[in-house]
């Protein structure tokens, strides 16, 4: 089960701590962590996952694997810049957003468009034409976020299998 | 001057009317309309622009130019799916969003990340970690949206030139 | 009718002259020239097309339209690096290669994979597992290349229409 | 060390056997196999790698991880179609081509443009403007291909480190 962790390449110490906990807990639950491969939230999540023996994948925007943070096991060098954001979320069964700016928002948008569940920790809230959009599922802690992500990732998978069977 | 019009590939009659007016007014101001090339808001904006003799560019997601709506002059066939959203907004000096769902949200996010002004007509509102993000400039009508887009597109350009000169 | 001209961003004076003639002749035949938007062969083809009042489209790899050569009418800013090569050829009904290195080879490959005719002027030759692959149609002059491209582009289109009709 | 294996999604039994051997030998040498994630040569290489306990990464063109062959450990879902070819080779320190058609040719082109060594087994030969281009290193067997790829991948890395040190 692959779960994405998304957020800024530079982040506050509190966000780094949250992201590291998320990475640790995902690894403990047997999930592979996928992210954008760079610093900040991405690095913290990878560091957390590696501390628990997890596997980490970094989908890099640039031309060179040397841009990957040191905790990325599998650096995927795309060369397609920020368009790589779509690959980060589409590869995952669920997405956990920790803080984040506009790059993270683009990833949230692509995930929601693809019916991939998004769990948010201190991240964006959306409303459209005056009405709240509650698609981003709020979590109160790293534990809560990982619980929700893992549970939704499993359901997401079952749903897919069910829909395949009914074809 | 290239200005993007973004929104859903299927839309309400009201949104279509708004987008068509936006296209007309942009063409009257001499702007080239760029969009995702498909139906709904994209088609309405192109139809409006063509009714005023404007030029229209459609950045298509798929493999074939035949998916372009009939009002696209220059169909660009990218073959990169929804990742083409980034090219729609990065090619523009300003972006006008008419309604829109998650695909539009990804375009808004990419535009804001690239410091490209976004003007919104009945579209998304954003807040981050409990604080409103007012980066999407609200417009009350097609005229208002086009006025703001053209004015910001010119300023955006001047700013670029200024920053190039100071290097 | 959109026709692509592909080749190096730095080129010999002979290649520039060839590419400029190709651009002139394409514009005289009413074709829109699409290319990668940068210097060398791309710039020469655009300059030739503009000298005859043609329309030019540049599919740029980077983040900024300022990288476009001065003869590009419609700079499309993709932000996806060399992956933009696929959009250059997929947007065209035929492709003319003038010289070219590995970037050009990737474009030739994508065009042939997509059944888009490729006409070559002093460009790559291919063989596979010891057998010549004659898919790149050799041309002896700019005139010959443009004649072949325009003729194949029309046939390509008719074929498409025919195959649509038979569905 | 990540090494790419590229080739057709449908292939002859001989090519499948070659690709499977390549995958086995790469895994024995401790290399991670990256590929386009689909059938044919890609599937055979992954199957070979998994038979020796190796790790496999599939860079998928479409929207869904279910398109991955059953021997892919890490399916990366890009959603960018054939533009994902660039990510397959740029993520690797060396590339082994087994047979292959135009998609494979685009990957070879991107690898050579990025100075990533390409080893060929019954694959494309190139000449440019009448002169042979010997950039694709011929191999006579799966063993020979893997020997050359691993050796060049190490040199490639040392070279990078050397060039980083000299900056």
XYZ file of C-alpha atoms in Angstrom:
668
model
C 0.000 0.000 0.000
C 1.470 3.313 -1.125
C 0.477 6.500 0.706
C 1.581 9.997 -0.279
C 2.748 12.662 2.132
C 2.641 16.166 0.674
C 3.690 19.589 1.943
C 6.227 22.378 1.563
C 9.902 21.923 0.750
C 10.602 24.335 3.586
C 8.489 24.054 6.709
C 8.226 24.993 10.357
C 9.720 22.739 13.077
C 6.150 21.842 14.109
C 5.257 20.738 10.587
C 8.499 18.754 10.334
C 7.669 16.983 13.596
C 4.157 16.164 12.399
C 5.442 14.903 9.050
C 8.116 12.790 10.715
C 5.496 11.170 12.959
C 3.305 10.537 9.946
C 6.237 8.834 8.198
C 7.022 6.697 11.265
C 3.437 5.577 11.696
C 2.977 4.806 8.000
C 6.066 2.610 8.030
C 4.862 0.848 11.162
C 1.611 0.103 9.346
C 3.551 -1.368 6.433
C 2.807 1.456 3.986
C 5.319 2.706 1.433
C 5.707 6.492 1.603
C 5.677 8.395 -1.686
C 6.394 12.121 -1.860
C 7.973 14.807 -4.013
C 11.444 13.759 -2.862
C 12.729 17.172 -1.755
C 13.185 18.853 1.666
C 10.860 20.136 4.388
C 7.760 18.029 4.911
C 8.907 15.531 2.274
C 12.256 14.968 3.966
C 10.716 14.719 7.428
C 8.198 12.112 6.285
C 10.944 10.058 4.612
C 13.201 10.312 7.661
C 10.376 9.103 9.874
C 9.599 6.190 7.583
C 13.251 5.123 7.362
C 13.616 5.244 11.165
C 11.027 2.440 11.233
C 12.509 0.469 8.344
C 9.940 1.667 5.799
C 10.369 2.120 2.076
C 10.341 5.621 0.552
C 9.834 6.846 -3.016
C 10.628 10.401 -4.158
C 9.111 11.721 -7.392
C 11.589 14.464 -8.290
C 10.798 17.459 -10.511
C 14.282 18.048 -11.910
C 16.943 16.322 -13.949
C 19.078 14.718 -11.267
C 18.623 12.239 -8.456
C 21.081 14.222 -6.328
C 18.235 16.612 -5.451
C 16.540 13.836 -3.458
C 16.630 14.112 0.323
C 18.918 11.511 1.954
C 15.983 9.362 3.150
C 14.619 8.581 -0.317
C 15.172 4.930 -1.273
C 13.833 5.171 -4.825
C 14.431 8.531 -6.481
C 12.298 8.806 -9.628
C 13.759 11.537 -11.830
C 10.941 12.908 -13.953
C 12.400 16.028 -15.556
C 8.856 17.423 -15.869
C 9.002 20.054 -13.119
C 5.900 20.725 -11.050
C 3.863 18.567 -13.410
C 5.334 15.716 -11.372
C 2.852 16.653 -8.633
C 0.214 14.648 -10.438
C 2.352 11.494 -10.285
C 2.918 11.863 -6.541
C -0.783 11.627 -5.740
C -1.925 9.315 -8.520
C 0.534 6.681 -7.310
C -1.041 6.674 -3.855
C -4.172 5.078 -2.357
C -4.509 8.005 0.034
C -2.780 11.345 0.547
C -1.814 13.076 3.799
C -1.231 16.839 3.498
C 0.842 18.521 6.203
C 0.525 22.323 5.940
C 1.488 23.220 2.415
C 1.303 26.073 -0.030
C 0.179 26.268 -3.672
C 2.173 23.260 -4.871
C 0.461 21.197 -2.197
C -2.881 22.676 -3.252
C -2.295 21.476 -6.821
C -1.636 17.983 -5.456
C -4.793 18.089 -3.321
C -6.774 19.147 -6.398
C -5.377 16.320 -8.547
C -6.037 13.777 -5.795
C -9.657 14.885 -5.311
C -10.210 14.893 -9.073
C -8.942 11.288 -9.136
C -11.135 10.222 -6.175
C -8.077 9.610 -4.023
C -8.842 10.407 -0.371
C -7.012 13.430 1.087
C -6.419 13.792 4.825
C -5.355 17.232 6.014
C -3.211 18.342 8.954
C -3.280 22.157 9.248
C -3.670 22.484 5.516
C -6.006 24.109 2.990
C -9.774 24.455 3.351
C -11.886 24.866 0.270
C -15.180 26.461 -0.587
C -16.712 26.828 -3.986
C -19.084 29.583 -4.994
C -19.858 30.272 -1.348
C -20.352 26.659 -0.263
C -17.904 24.700 1.848
C -16.276 21.733 0.158
C -15.528 19.150 2.836
C -13.591 16.765 0.619
C -10.374 17.274 2.558
C -10.794 15.099 5.642
C -9.450 16.906 8.706
C -7.198 15.070 11.114
C -6.266 16.229 14.614
C -2.923 14.447 14.953
C -0.402 12.352 13.063
C -2.007 9.204 14.514
C -5.461 10.320 13.437
C -4.210 11.162 9.941
C -2.496 7.802 9.476
C -5.486 5.890 10.872
C -7.779 7.634 8.423
C -5.404 7.299 5.487
C -4.785 3.586 5.995
C -8.454 2.876 6.531
C -9.500 4.850 3.446
C -6.704 3.386 1.353
C -8.003 -0.109 2.120
C -11.580 0.877 1.384
C -10.448 2.643 -1.799
C -8.795 -0.566 -2.888
C -11.783 -2.755 -2.034
C -14.022 -0.372 -3.909
C -11.797 -0.659 -6.972
C -11.774 -4.421 -6.777
C -15.550 -4.429 -6.325
C -16.047 -2.176 -9.318
C -13.704 -4.349 -11.393
C -15.689 -7.438 -10.431
C -18.982 -5.871 -11.444
C -17.755 -5.098 -14.951
C -1.055 39.196 -24.634
C -2.301 35.703 -23.819
C -4.969 35.241 -21.139
C -6.270 31.891 -19.920
C -9.909 31.062 -19.309
C -10.399 28.002 -17.105
C -13.447 26.082 -15.940
C -15.381 22.829 -16.290
C -15.789 20.853 -19.498
C -19.481 20.655 -18.661
C -21.121 23.732 -17.172
C -24.435 25.445 -16.468
C -26.006 27.770 -19.045
C -25.155 30.702 -16.748
C -21.481 29.734 -16.635
C -21.447 29.286 -20.403
C -22.907 32.743 -20.850
C -20.327 34.258 -18.501
C -17.466 32.449 -20.240
C -18.712 33.496 -23.664
C -18.830 37.150 -22.564
C -15.313 36.809 -21.133
C -14.112 35.439 -24.477
C -15.804 38.239 -26.426
C -14.361 40.951 -24.231
C -10.863 39.470 -24.259
C -10.896 39.369 -28.069
C -12.141 42.964 -28.184
C -9.169 43.936 -26.015
C -6.790 42.183 -28.382
C -5.954 39.296 -26.075
C -5.390 35.747 -27.301
C -7.508 33.235 -25.357
C -5.779 30.075 -24.154
C -7.702 27.247 -22.496
C -7.812 23.491 -22.127
C -9.461 23.160 -25.544
C -12.448 21.013 -24.557
C -16.162 21.759 -23.983
C -18.163 23.687 -21.401
C -16.486 26.868 -20.155
C -13.557 26.320 -22.539
C -15.809 26.064 -25.568
C -17.936 29.042 -24.543
C -14.864 31.243 -24.069
C -13.468 30.222 -27.466
C -16.830 30.790 -29.167
C -17.032 34.259 -27.655
C -13.509 35.131 -28.745
C -14.070 33.887 -32.301
C -17.310 35.910 -32.590
C -15.108 38.984 -32.172
C -12.351 37.813 -34.500
C -9.992 36.783 -31.707
C -7.356 34.048 -31.714
C -7.844 30.907 -29.580
C -5.410 28.247 -28.385
C -6.498 24.919 -26.896
C -4.025 22.874 -24.821
C -5.492 19.393 -25.168
C -4.904 16.534 -22.716
C -5.257 13.635 -25.141
C -3.706 12.213 -28.274
C -5.808 13.812 -30.976
C -6.718 17.295 -32.126
C -10.235 16.108 -32.946
C -11.116 16.487 -29.256
C -10.786 20.274 -29.574
C -13.980 22.299 -29.541
C -14.827 23.825 -32.957
C -13.704 27.339 -31.904
C -10.074 26.428 -31.232
C -7.711 27.907 -33.842
C -4.527 26.295 -32.564
C -5.055 22.869 -31.017
C -1.924 21.860 -29.089
C -1.979 18.087 -28.600
C 0.035 17.315 -25.494
C -0.685 13.654 -24.781
C 0.096 14.305 -21.099
C -3.426 14.176 -19.698
C -4.341 16.482 -16.835
C -0.696 17.465 -16.442
C -1.463 19.784 -19.350
C -3.259 22.015 -16.848
C 0.094 23.499 -15.900
C 0.755 24.583 -19.505
C -2.629 26.299 -19.784
C -1.879 28.731 -16.976
C 1.893 29.116 -17.392
C 1.340 30.300 -20.962
C -0.878 33.153 -19.752
C -0.217 36.593 -18.224
C -3.445 36.308 -16.237
C -6.075 33.635 -15.627
C -9.857 34.006 -15.425
C -11.652 31.143 -13.637
C -15.358 30.673 -14.346
C -16.887 28.262 -11.843
C -14.825 25.108 -11.999
C -14.183 21.892 -10.116
C -10.972 20.143 -9.039
C -9.231 20.392 -12.408
C -9.786 24.144 -12.313
C -8.499 24.177 -8.740
C -5.259 22.528 -9.877
C -4.883 25.261 -12.493
C -5.546 28.003 -9.937
C -2.913 26.454 -7.672
C -0.299 26.296 -10.444
C -1.044 29.882 -11.468
C -0.717 31.214 -7.921
C 2.496 29.260 -7.417
C 3.862 30.904 -10.571
C 2.752 34.409 -9.490
C 0.268 34.581 -12.348
C -2.786 36.628 -11.324
C -6.060 34.681 -10.995
C -9.445 36.395 -11.322
C -12.435 34.386 -10.146
C -16.073 34.399 -11.244
C -18.137 32.176 -8.918
C -15.168 29.915 -8.359
C -13.116 28.500 -5.472
C -12.285 30.341 -2.244
C -9.281 29.279 -0.264
C -8.214 29.344 3.326
C -5.136 27.828 4.836
C -4.828 26.624 8.398
C -7.847 28.732 9.364
C -6.793 31.938 7.612
C -8.377 33.246 4.437
C -6.132 33.334 1.383
C -7.293 36.218 -0.783
C -5.025 35.470 -3.729
C -7.942 34.736 -6.036
C -9.214 38.181 -7.040
C -13.008 38.194 -7.089
C -14.831 39.720 -10.017
C -18.525 40.617 -10.138
C -19.105 40.331 -13.883
C -17.430 39.315 -17.127
C -16.489 42.974 -17.742
C -14.983 43.305 -14.301
C -13.020 40.061 -14.739
C -11.611 41.084 -18.111
C -10.751 44.608 -16.877
C -8.850 43.158 -13.949
C -7.165 40.436 -16.014
C -5.969 42.816 -18.728
C -4.780 45.375 -16.224
C -2.911 42.777 -14.155
C -1.479 41.105 -17.252
C 0.063 44.419 -18.282
C 1.392 45.075 -14.807
C 2.681 41.507 -14.628
C 4.578 42.120 -17.837
C 5.969 45.482 -16.728
C 7.073 43.905 -13.499
C 8.892 41.194 -15.379
C 10.595 43.704 -17.601
C 11.511 45.798 -14.561
C 12.955 42.776 -12.803
C 14.885 41.810 -15.920
C 16.316 45.327 -16.143
C 17.450 45.305 -12.565
C 19.449 42.108 -13.017
C -2.886 22.753 -41.110
C -0.112 22.666 -38.492
C 3.319 21.317 -39.472
C 6.235 20.888 -37.078
C 9.821 21.840 -37.815
C 12.324 20.166 -35.509
C 16.091 20.422 -35.088
C 18.873 21.686 -32.838
C 18.762 24.866 -30.768
C 22.227 25.615 -32.128
C 22.888 24.795 -35.757
C 25.199 25.426 -38.703
C 24.554 28.323 -41.103
C 23.556 25.739 -43.753
C 20.961 24.195 -41.447
C 19.636 27.635 -40.517
C 19.266 28.503 -44.204
C 17.430 25.228 -44.881
C 15.143 25.714 -41.891
C 14.396 29.312 -42.878
C 13.432 28.188 -46.390
C 11.232 25.482 -44.913
C 9.498 28.091 -42.763
C 8.989 30.449 -45.721
C 7.543 27.736 -47.915
C 5.252 26.398 -45.201
C 3.826 29.883 -44.622
C 3.335 30.345 -48.366
C 1.352 27.107 -48.387
C -0.824 28.377 -45.570
C 0.561 26.054 -42.907
C 1.062 27.092 -39.289
C 4.594 26.286 -38.065
C 4.927 24.616 -34.672
C 8.315 24.017 -33.055
C 10.112 23.883 -29.717
C 10.245 27.676 -29.614
C 13.958 28.095 -28.938
C 16.974 29.063 -31.139
C 18.842 27.427 -34.022
C 16.629 25.488 -36.427
C 13.508 26.474 -34.490
C 14.286 30.176 -34.716
C 15.218 30.000 -38.397
C 11.984 28.217 -39.276
C 9.917 30.779 -37.357
C 11.815 33.682 -38.960
C 11.147 32.236 -42.397
C 7.464 31.752 -41.664
C 7.050 35.279 -40.305
C 8.787 36.761 -43.367
C 5.854 35.363 -45.366
C 3.167 36.419 -42.913
C 2.737 32.942 -41.432
C 1.661 31.988 -37.917
C 4.179 30.373 -35.521
C 3.713 28.404 -32.307
C 6.567 27.614 -29.885
C 6.159 24.816 -27.339
C 8.662 25.885 -24.682
C 10.287 23.522 -22.180
C 10.833 25.992 -19.345
C 8.892 28.287 -17.041
C 8.952 31.553 -18.960
C 7.822 32.823 -22.321
C 10.888 35.046 -22.499
C 12.901 32.017 -23.696
C 10.951 32.030 -26.960
C 12.764 33.224 -30.051
C 11.513 36.597 -31.329
C 9.575 35.045 -34.229
C 7.214 32.977 -32.089
C 3.640 34.328 -32.179
C 2.147 31.931 -29.639
C 4.588 30.878 -26.921
C 3.173 27.886 -25.035
C 4.949 27.615 -21.687
C 4.812 24.009 -20.600
C 7.177 23.815 -17.651
C 7.704 20.114 -18.404
C 11.224 20.276 -19.859
C 12.139 17.932 -22.687
C 8.889 16.052 -22.201
C 7.421 18.924 -24.229
C 8.961 17.271 -27.297
C 5.975 14.968 -27.489
C 3.573 17.947 -27.730
C 5.562 19.502 -30.583
C 5.037 16.538 -32.866
C 1.617 15.360 -31.694
C 0.182 18.791 -32.533
C 1.340 18.471 -36.159
C -0.031 16.676 -39.226
C 3.529 16.193 -40.489
C 7.031 16.812 -39.162
C 10.085 18.161 -40.996
C 13.425 17.397 -39.316
C 16.407 19.568 -40.238
C 19.631 18.009 -38.957
C 19.171 17.462 -35.244
C 20.663 15.606 -32.325
C 19.147 13.393 -29.626
C 16.305 15.755 -28.737
C 15.265 15.711 -32.369
C 15.571 11.925 -32.372
C 13.122 11.712 -29.455
C 10.690 13.834 -31.458
C 11.107 11.654 -34.554
C 10.443 8.585 -32.410
C 7.292 10.045 -30.896
C 6.023 11.137 -34.314
C 6.589 7.705 -35.880
C 4.947 6.020 -32.889
C 1.925 8.263 -33.471
C 1.812 7.589 -37.223
C 2.672 11.200 -37.987
C 4.757 11.417 -41.175
C 8.388 12.536 -40.719
C 10.360 14.137 -43.561
C 14.113 14.374 -43.044
C 16.690 16.869 -44.312
C 20.192 15.699 -43.382
C 18.886 14.057 -40.262
C 18.883 10.661 -38.551
C 18.709 7.289 -40.315
C 17.433 4.297 -38.442
C 17.935 0.596 -38.553
C 16.592 -1.993 -36.169
C 18.206 -5.290 -35.419
C 20.229 -5.044 -38.633
C 17.354 -4.017 -40.921
C 16.901 -0.514 -42.323
C 13.820 1.335 -41.156
C 12.766 3.665 -43.935
C 10.042 5.446 -41.986
C 11.851 8.780 -42.143
C 11.114 10.078 -45.648
C 14.224 11.666 -47.125
C 13.969 15.031 -48.847
C 16.621 16.605 -51.091
C 15.735 20.261 -50.561
C 13.509 22.582 -48.546
C 11.007 22.598 -51.442
C 10.970 18.825 -51.610
C 10.506 18.558 -47.828
C 7.600 21.029 -47.784
C 5.929 19.399 -50.810
C 6.103 16.025 -49.134
C 4.999 17.328 -45.734
C 1.993 19.215 -47.084
C 0.946 16.331 -49.282
C 1.256 13.798 -46.461
C -0.445 16.110 -43.986
C -3.473 16.302 -46.272
C -3.485 12.545 -46.833
C -3.026 12.007 -43.085
C -6.080 14.175 -42.491
C -8.199 12.465 -45.168
C -7.228 9.123 -43.739
C -8.361 10.234 -40.319
C -11.641 11.489 -41.657
C -12.096 8.258 -43.619
C -11.415 6.166 -40.550
C -13.814 8.283 -38.504
C -16.497 7.794 -41.133
C -16.053 4.040 -41.163
C -16.623 3.762 -37.415
C 21.850 1.553 -8.164
C 18.831 1.829 -10.477
C 19.058 0.417 -14.016
C 16.350 0.722 -16.643
C 15.231 -2.076 -18.938
C 13.325 -0.856 -21.980
C 11.551 -2.601 -24.856
C 8.173 -3.387 -26.364
C 5.021 -4.138 -24.417
C 4.547 -7.109 -26.714
C 7.615 -9.075 -27.690
C 8.869 -12.356 -29.125
C 9.616 -15.323 -26.847
C 13.345 -14.762 -27.545
C 13.150 -11.150 -26.417
C 11.191 -12.159 -23.326
C 13.858 -14.719 -22.473
C 16.635 -12.153 -22.937
C 14.786 -9.562 -20.835
C 14.089 -12.091 -18.102
C 17.780 -13.002 -17.936
C 18.682 -9.326 -17.821
C 16.288 -8.858 -14.883
C 17.686 -11.885 -13.039
C 21.280 -10.769 -13.469
C 20.543 -7.173 -12.458
C 18.883 -8.370 -9.253
C 21.833 -10.663 -8.533
C 24.100 -7.658 -8.860
C 21.980 -5.706 -6.391
C 20.490 -3.327 -8.924
C 16.903 -2.062 -8.768
C 15.100 -2.536 -12.094
C 13.075 0.397 -13.401
C 10.879 0.115 -16.499
C 7.641 1.319 -18.045
C 5.674 -1.132 -15.902
C 3.632 -2.813 -18.654
C 3.896 -6.164 -20.462
C 6.345 -7.761 -22.878
C 9.988 -6.877 -22.252
C 9.038 -4.847 -19.170
C 7.158 -7.725 -17.590
C 9.886 -10.257 -18.413
C 12.571 -8.060 -16.860
C 10.502 -7.567 -13.692
C 9.730 -11.289 -13.462
C 13.413 -12.083 -13.744
C 14.344 -9.557 -11.080
C 11.681 -10.809 -8.662
C 12.816 -14.424 -9.132
C 16.114 -13.316 -7.593
C 14.583 -11.209 -4.831
C 15.233 -7.896 -6.579
C 13.229 -4.671 -6.342
C 11.225 -3.432 -9.353
C 9.757 -0.030 -10.200
C 7.202 0.529 -12.987
C 6.653 4.040 -14.356
C 3.143 3.737 -15.761
C 1.708 5.931 -18.514
C -1.952 5.787 -17.510
C -4.237 6.638 -14.630
C -4.289 3.393 -12.708
C -1.823 1.116 -10.981
C -3.816 -1.907 -12.114
C -2.098 -1.659 -15.507
C 1.196 -2.668 -13.903
C 2.473 -6.144 -14.619
C 2.289 -8.460 -11.585
C 6.046 -8.253 -10.925
C 6.159 -4.518 -10.274
C 6.806 -3.712 -6.596
C 6.437 0.070 -6.879
C 3.914 1.182 -9.488
C 4.348 4.898 -10.161
C 1.168 6.202 -11.796
C 2.119 9.242 -13.852
C -0.995 9.963 -15.924
C 1.225 11.633 -18.532
C 1.100 8.960 -21.243
C 4.184 8.313 -23.324
C 5.836 11.390 -21.854
C 6.588 9.060 -18.946
C 9.310 7.530 -21.121
C 11.633 10.336 -20.088
C 11.193 9.457 -16.403
C 12.028 5.794 -17.008
C 15.504 6.576 -18.340
C 16.321 9.687 -16.307
C 15.811 7.697 -13.110
C 18.469 5.180 -14.171
C 22.288 5.167 -14.105
C 22.304 3.005 -17.228
C 19.719 1.683 -19.670
C 19.467 -1.756 -21.302
C 17.343 -1.874 -24.461
C 15.989 -5.265 -25.554
C 14.596 -5.061 -29.076
C 12.063 -2.274 -29.091
C 10.100 -0.079 -31.429
C 9.533 3.693 -31.580
C 8.652 4.095 -27.911
C 11.943 2.443 -27.046
C 13.681 4.712 -29.551
C 12.306 7.772 -27.746
C 13.722 6.401 -24.507
C 17.113 5.751 -26.099
C 17.107 9.313 -27.440
C 16.287 10.814 -24.043
C 18.938 8.688 -22.335
C 21.654 9.671 -24.813
C 20.656 13.339 -24.534
C 21.066 13.043 -20.764
C 24.462 11.267 -21.033
C 23.024 8.096 -19.560
C 24.743 5.034 -21.062
C 22.566 2.830 -23.296
C 23.382 -0.841 -23.884
C 21.567 -2.508 -26.749
C 20.484 -6.104 -27.323
C 19.085 -6.514 -30.854
C 17.825 -2.967 -30.828
C 18.111 0.242 -32.874
C 21.218 1.407 -34.724
C 21.606 5.067 -35.506
C 23.333 7.131 -38.130
C 23.111 10.841 -38.618
C 23.557 12.614 -41.896
C 25.348 9.570 -43.338
C 27.658 8.937 -40.378
C 27.254 6.089 -37.908
C 26.459 7.096 -34.346
C 27.943 4.461 -32.051
C 26.447 5.803 -28.847
C 24.338 2.692 -28.306
C 26.772 0.147 -26.881
C 26.123 -3.262 -28.400
C 25.961 -6.306 -26.184
C 26.084 -9.930 -27.312
C 24.162 -11.525 -24.453
C 22.208 -10.737 -21.308
C 25.390 -11.266 -19.255
C 27.360 -8.916 -21.476
C 24.625 -6.276 -21.303
C 24.393 -6.418 -17.512
C 28.195 -6.377 -17.113
C 28.426 -3.289 -19.268
C 25.446 -1.560 -17.662
C 26.648 -2.124 -14.100
C 30.185 -1.081 -14.950
C 29.048 2.072 -16.762
C 26.513 2.899 -14.047
C 29.310 2.891 -11.477
C 31.576 4.994 -13.679
C 28.688 7.342 -14.415
C 28.198 7.814 -10.712
C 31.907 8.305 -9.990
C 32.041 10.825 -12.786
C 29.161 12.727 -11.264
C 30.757 12.692 -7.863
C 34.059 13.818 -9.397
C 32.365 16.625 -11.251
C 30.539 17.678 -8.101
C 33.850 17.733 -6.185
C 35.533 19.887 -8.781
C 32.874 22.576 -8.546
